[in-house]
Short mmCIF file of C-alpha atoms in Angstrom, two decimals:
data_model
loop_
_atom_site.label_atom_id
_atom_site.label_comp_id
_atom_site.label_asym_id
_atom_site.label_seq_id
_atom_site.Cartn_x
_atom_site.Cartn_y
_atom_site.Cartn_z
CA MET A 26 -1.38 2.34 -25.01
CA LYS A 27 0.72 -0.27 -26.79
CA LYS A 28 0.98 -3.48 -24.88
CA ASN A 29 4.40 -4.64 -23.67
CA ASN A 30 4.96 -8.39 -24.13
CA LYS A 31 7.86 -8.43 -21.63
CA LYS A 32 7.20 -10.65 -18.61
CA LYS A 33 5.81 -8.81 -15.54
CA LEU A 34 6.17 -9.50 -11.83
CA TYR A 35 2.57 -10.75 -11.67
CA ASP A 36 3.30 -13.15 -14.53
CA PHE A 37 6.00 -14.78 -12.43
CA TYR A 38 3.66 -15.47 -9.51
CA SER A 39 0.94 -16.65 -11.83
CA ASP A 40 3.21 -18.98 -13.74
CA ILE A 41 4.45 -20.79 -10.62
CA ASN A 42 1.00 -20.68 -8.96
CA PHE A 43 2.32 -18.88 -5.87
CA ASN A 44 0.94 -15.97 -3.90
CA PRO A 45 3.45 -14.05 -1.76
CA SER A 46 1.01 -12.29 0.60
CA PHE A 47 -2.16 -14.32 1.01
CA ARG A 48 -3.45 -13.82 4.60
CA ASN A 49 -6.33 -16.26 4.61
CA LEU A 50 -8.77 -13.96 6.49
CA ASN A 51 -11.35 -16.69 6.99
CA SER A 52 -12.98 -15.32 10.11
CA LYS A 53 -14.28 -11.94 11.37
CA LYS A 54 -11.68 -12.06 14.13
CA LYS A 55 -8.76 -12.45 11.71
CA PHE A 56 -10.16 -9.62 9.56
CA SER A 57 -10.56 -7.41 12.57
CA ILE A 58 -6.99 -7.99 13.69
CA TYR A 59 -5.57 -7.48 10.14
CA LYS A 60 -7.72 -4.33 9.70
CA GLN A 61 -6.48 -2.82 12.93
CA ASN A 62 -2.85 -3.59 12.09
CA ARG A 63 -3.33 -1.95 8.67
CA LEU A 64 -4.90 1.11 10.25
CA ASP A 65 -2.04 1.33 12.78
CA ILE A 66 0.50 1.35 9.89
CA LEU A 67 -1.42 4.04 7.98
CA GLY A 68 -1.90 6.10 11.04
CA THR A 69 1.72 5.93 12.21
CA LYS A 70 3.30 6.46 8.77
CA LEU A 71 0.80 8.78 7.13
CA GLY A 72 -1.44 10.20 9.85
CA LEU A 73 -4.57 8.62 8.25
CA THR A 74 -7.71 7.40 10.00
CA SER A 75 -10.54 5.25 8.86
CA LEU A 76 -12.63 8.41 8.25
CA ASP A 77 -10.21 9.45 5.50
CA PHE A 78 -11.65 6.61 3.34
CA LYS A 79 -15.33 7.06 4.09
CA ASN A 80 -17.35 7.66 0.91
CA LYS A 81 -14.16 8.00 -1.13
CA SER A 82 -13.61 6.70 -4.59
CA ILE A 83 -10.53 4.37 -4.31
CA LEU A 84 -8.54 2.92 -7.12
CA GLU A 85 -6.21 0.12 -6.09
CA PHE A 86 -3.55 -1.26 -8.44
CA GLY A 87 -2.27 -4.81 -7.72
CA PRO A 88 -4.59 -5.64 -4.78
CA ASN A 89 -3.41 -9.25 -5.03
CA MET A 90 -5.98 -11.32 -3.06
CA GLY A 91 -7.79 -8.21 -1.75
CA GLU A 92 -6.92 -8.10 1.98
CA ASN A 93 -6.15 -4.38 1.91
CA SER A 94 -9.09 -3.78 -0.40
CA ILE A 95 -11.67 -5.08 2.05
CA CYS A 96 -10.11 -2.87 4.75
CA PHE A 97 -10.69 0.22 2.53
CA ALA A 98 -14.20 -1.01 1.79
CA ASP A 99 -15.02 -1.70 5.44
CA TRP A 100 -13.96 1.85 6.23
CA GLY A 101 -16.56 3.07 3.75
CA GLY A 102 -14.59 3.40 0.53
CA TYR A 103 -15.89 2.47 -2.98
CA LEU A 104 -13.35 0.31 -4.65
CA SER A 105 -12.14 0.02 -8.23
CA LEU A 106 -9.49 -2.80 -8.37
CA VAL A 107 -6.96 -3.47 -11.10
CA GLU A 108 -5.44 -6.99 -10.66
CA PRO A 109 -3.76 -8.43 -13.75
CA ASN A 110 -3.40 -11.89 -12.15
CA ILE A 111 -6.85 -13.21 -13.09
CA LYS A 112 -6.39 -16.19 -10.78
CA ASN A 113 -6.83 -13.84 -7.77
CA HIS A 114 -10.15 -12.47 -8.87
CA LYS A 115 -12.08 -15.40 -7.33
CA GLN A 116 -10.63 -14.75 -3.88
CA ILE A 117 -11.11 -11.00 -4.14
CA LYS A 118 -14.85 -11.62 -4.77
CA ALA A 119 -14.99 -14.19 -2.09
CA TYR A 120 -13.58 -11.77 0.48
CA PHE A 121 -16.05 -9.04 -0.50
CA GLY A 122 -18.89 -11.49 -0.30
CA GLN A 123 -17.81 -13.07 3.00
CA PHE A 124 -17.72 -9.74 4.80
CA ASN A 125 -20.83 -8.32 3.13
CA LEU A 126 -18.94 -5.64 1.23
CA MET A 127 -20.00 -6.38 -2.34
CA SER A 128 -21.85 -3.03 -2.52
CA GLN A 129 -18.38 -1.35 -2.05
CA LEU A 130 -16.79 -3.18 -4.97
CA LYS A 131 -17.55 -1.02 -8.04
CA HIS A 132 -15.16 -2.48 -10.62
CA LEU A 133 -12.68 -5.35 -10.97
CA SER A 134 -10.35 -5.19 -13.95
CA GLY A 135 -7.85 -7.75 -15.21
CA GLU A 136 -5.63 -5.12 -16.92
CA SER A 137 -2.16 -4.16 -15.84
CA LEU A 138 -1.45 -0.66 -14.58
CA GLU A 139 0.13 0.30 -17.85
CA ASN A 140 -2.94 -0.77 -19.87
CA PHE A 141 -5.73 0.33 -17.55
CA ASP A 142 -7.84 3.26 -18.68
CA SER A 143 -10.79 5.06 -17.08
CA ASN A 144 -12.72 8.23 -17.66
CA GLU A 145 -13.11 8.52 -13.91
CA GLN A 146 -10.63 10.18 -11.53
CA PHE A 147 -10.33 9.01 -7.93
CA ASP A 148 -10.04 10.45 -4.48
CA PHE A 149 -7.43 7.92 -3.37
CA ILE A 150 -5.12 5.64 -5.36
CA SER A 151 -3.06 2.79 -3.91
CA ALA A 152 -0.15 1.02 -5.66
CA GLU A 153 1.80 -0.94 -3.22
CA GLY A 154 4.91 -3.08 -3.59
CA PHE A 155 5.32 -3.36 -7.39
CA VAL A 156 5.78 0.00 -9.04
CA GLY A 157 9.50 -0.30 -8.80
CA SER A 158 9.31 -3.14 -11.36
CA ILE A 159 7.72 -0.82 -13.96
CA ASN A 160 10.33 0.98 -16.08
CA PRO A 161 10.72 3.72 -17.01
CA PRO A 162 9.00 5.21 -13.87
CA GLU A 163 7.30 7.78 -16.12
CA ILE A 164 4.91 5.12 -17.19
CA TRP A 165 3.29 4.64 -13.86
CA LEU A 166 3.73 8.27 -12.80
CA THR A 167 1.97 9.54 -15.80
CA LYS A 168 -0.83 6.97 -15.56
CA ILE A 169 -1.55 7.62 -11.90
CA ASN A 170 -1.35 11.38 -12.35
CA SER A 171 -4.07 11.15 -14.99
CA LEU A 172 -6.36 9.17 -12.71
CA LEU A 173 -5.96 11.09 -9.45
CA LYS A 174 -8.28 13.99 -8.57
CA ASP A 175 -6.78 17.36 -7.75
CA GLY A 176 -6.18 17.20 -4.04
CA GLY A 177 -6.41 13.47 -4.04
CA ARG A 178 -4.07 11.16 -2.21
CA LEU A 179 -1.67 8.56 -3.52
CA LEU A 180 -0.31 5.63 -1.49
CA ILE A 181 2.68 3.80 -2.85
CA THR A 182 5.36 1.54 -1.42
CA TYR A 183 8.57 1.44 -3.40
CA PHE A 184 11.19 -1.21 -2.63
CA GLU A 185 14.71 -0.08 -3.25
CA ARG A 186 17.83 -1.69 -1.82
CA HIS A 187 19.56 1.48 -0.44
CA GLY A 188 16.34 2.97 1.02
CA ILE A 189 15.52 -0.30 2.81
CA PHE A 190 19.02 -0.52 4.22
CA PHE A 191 18.95 3.02 5.63
CA GLU A 192 15.42 2.54 7.10
CA ARG A 193 16.63 -0.63 8.93
CA PHE A 194 19.83 0.99 9.96
CA LEU A 195 18.01 3.94 11.52
CA ASN A 196 15.71 1.63 13.47
CA LEU A 197 18.61 -0.51 14.66
CA LEU A 198 20.65 2.54 15.64
CA ALA A 199 17.71 3.86 17.64
CA LYS A 200 17.43 0.54 19.51
CA ILE A 201 21.20 0.48 20.28
CA ILE A 202 21.19 4.04 21.53
CA SER A 203 18.03 3.62 23.65
CA ASN A 204 19.56 0.58 25.32
CA ASN A 205 22.62 2.61 26.33
CA LYS A 206 22.39 3.83 29.98
CA THR A 207 24.08 7.04 29.03
CA PHE A 208 20.97 7.96 26.96
CA SER A 209 18.34 6.42 29.17
CA LYS A 210 16.24 9.65 29.39
CA LEU A 211 14.77 9.01 25.89
CA ASN A 212 12.82 5.89 25.01
CA HIS A 213 13.12 3.97 21.75
CA GLN A 214 10.38 5.92 19.97
CA ASP A 215 11.82 9.25 21.01
CA TYR A 216 15.20 8.30 19.34
CA ILE A 217 13.38 7.17 16.19
CA ASN A 218 11.59 10.48 16.02
CA LEU A 219 14.88 12.32 16.61
CA LEU A 220 16.73 10.42 13.94
CA VAL A 221 14.11 10.71 11.18
CA HIS A 222 12.86 14.23 12.00
CA GLU A 223 14.89 15.88 9.34
CA LYS A 224 13.95 13.26 6.75
CA TRP A 225 10.22 13.03 7.29
CA VAL A 226 8.87 15.88 9.47
CA LYS A 227 10.85 18.84 8.01
CA THR A 228 10.89 17.50 4.42
CA LEU A 229 7.10 17.06 4.43
CA ASN A 230 6.50 20.27 6.36
CA LEU A 231 4.57 18.30 9.06
CA ASP A 232 5.62 20.81 11.70
CA ARG A 233 2.99 23.23 10.26
CA MET A 234 0.13 20.76 10.16
#
């Protein structure tokens, strides 16, 4: 694939020597707390458990410093990491070494998503927080599609102003309604479930799972 010389999001952070999400997991206790918080999110939003990653080949684009990566590794996954900000590689390796997970780190690439190539296909691909900066979307969609096994799973987070507004609006509305005495029979979570049922449950056919 022809390389694009246009500045990328990771170039910006690298140029100013700033990391937006470094958690500094410098103890087993901090790692344990972070790992449980991560699992709670994956369980609540996607219905995943730690067993869903055991012995799976996992490709993670943009792992940053590697906090989510070591969670996948600790749950038994085998990681191939694609992090174009080379400055982060030292900390990634330090995390895997610190928590005795080096055997789970199979590959660490400095390529961007657009320029990464592999003959391998993966059980699970993660690309969180940055794919919205890659245009046109067909670039990352085509790349990920070629790397994901049939029946594999893809995890992305896509920041978009209107989507974020409505997600926050629904959560706020649920809190307002649940604090109203007229509707006291349902708790906050019940209202959230009610408000998003059409969007998430029916759309994804989760009623049949």
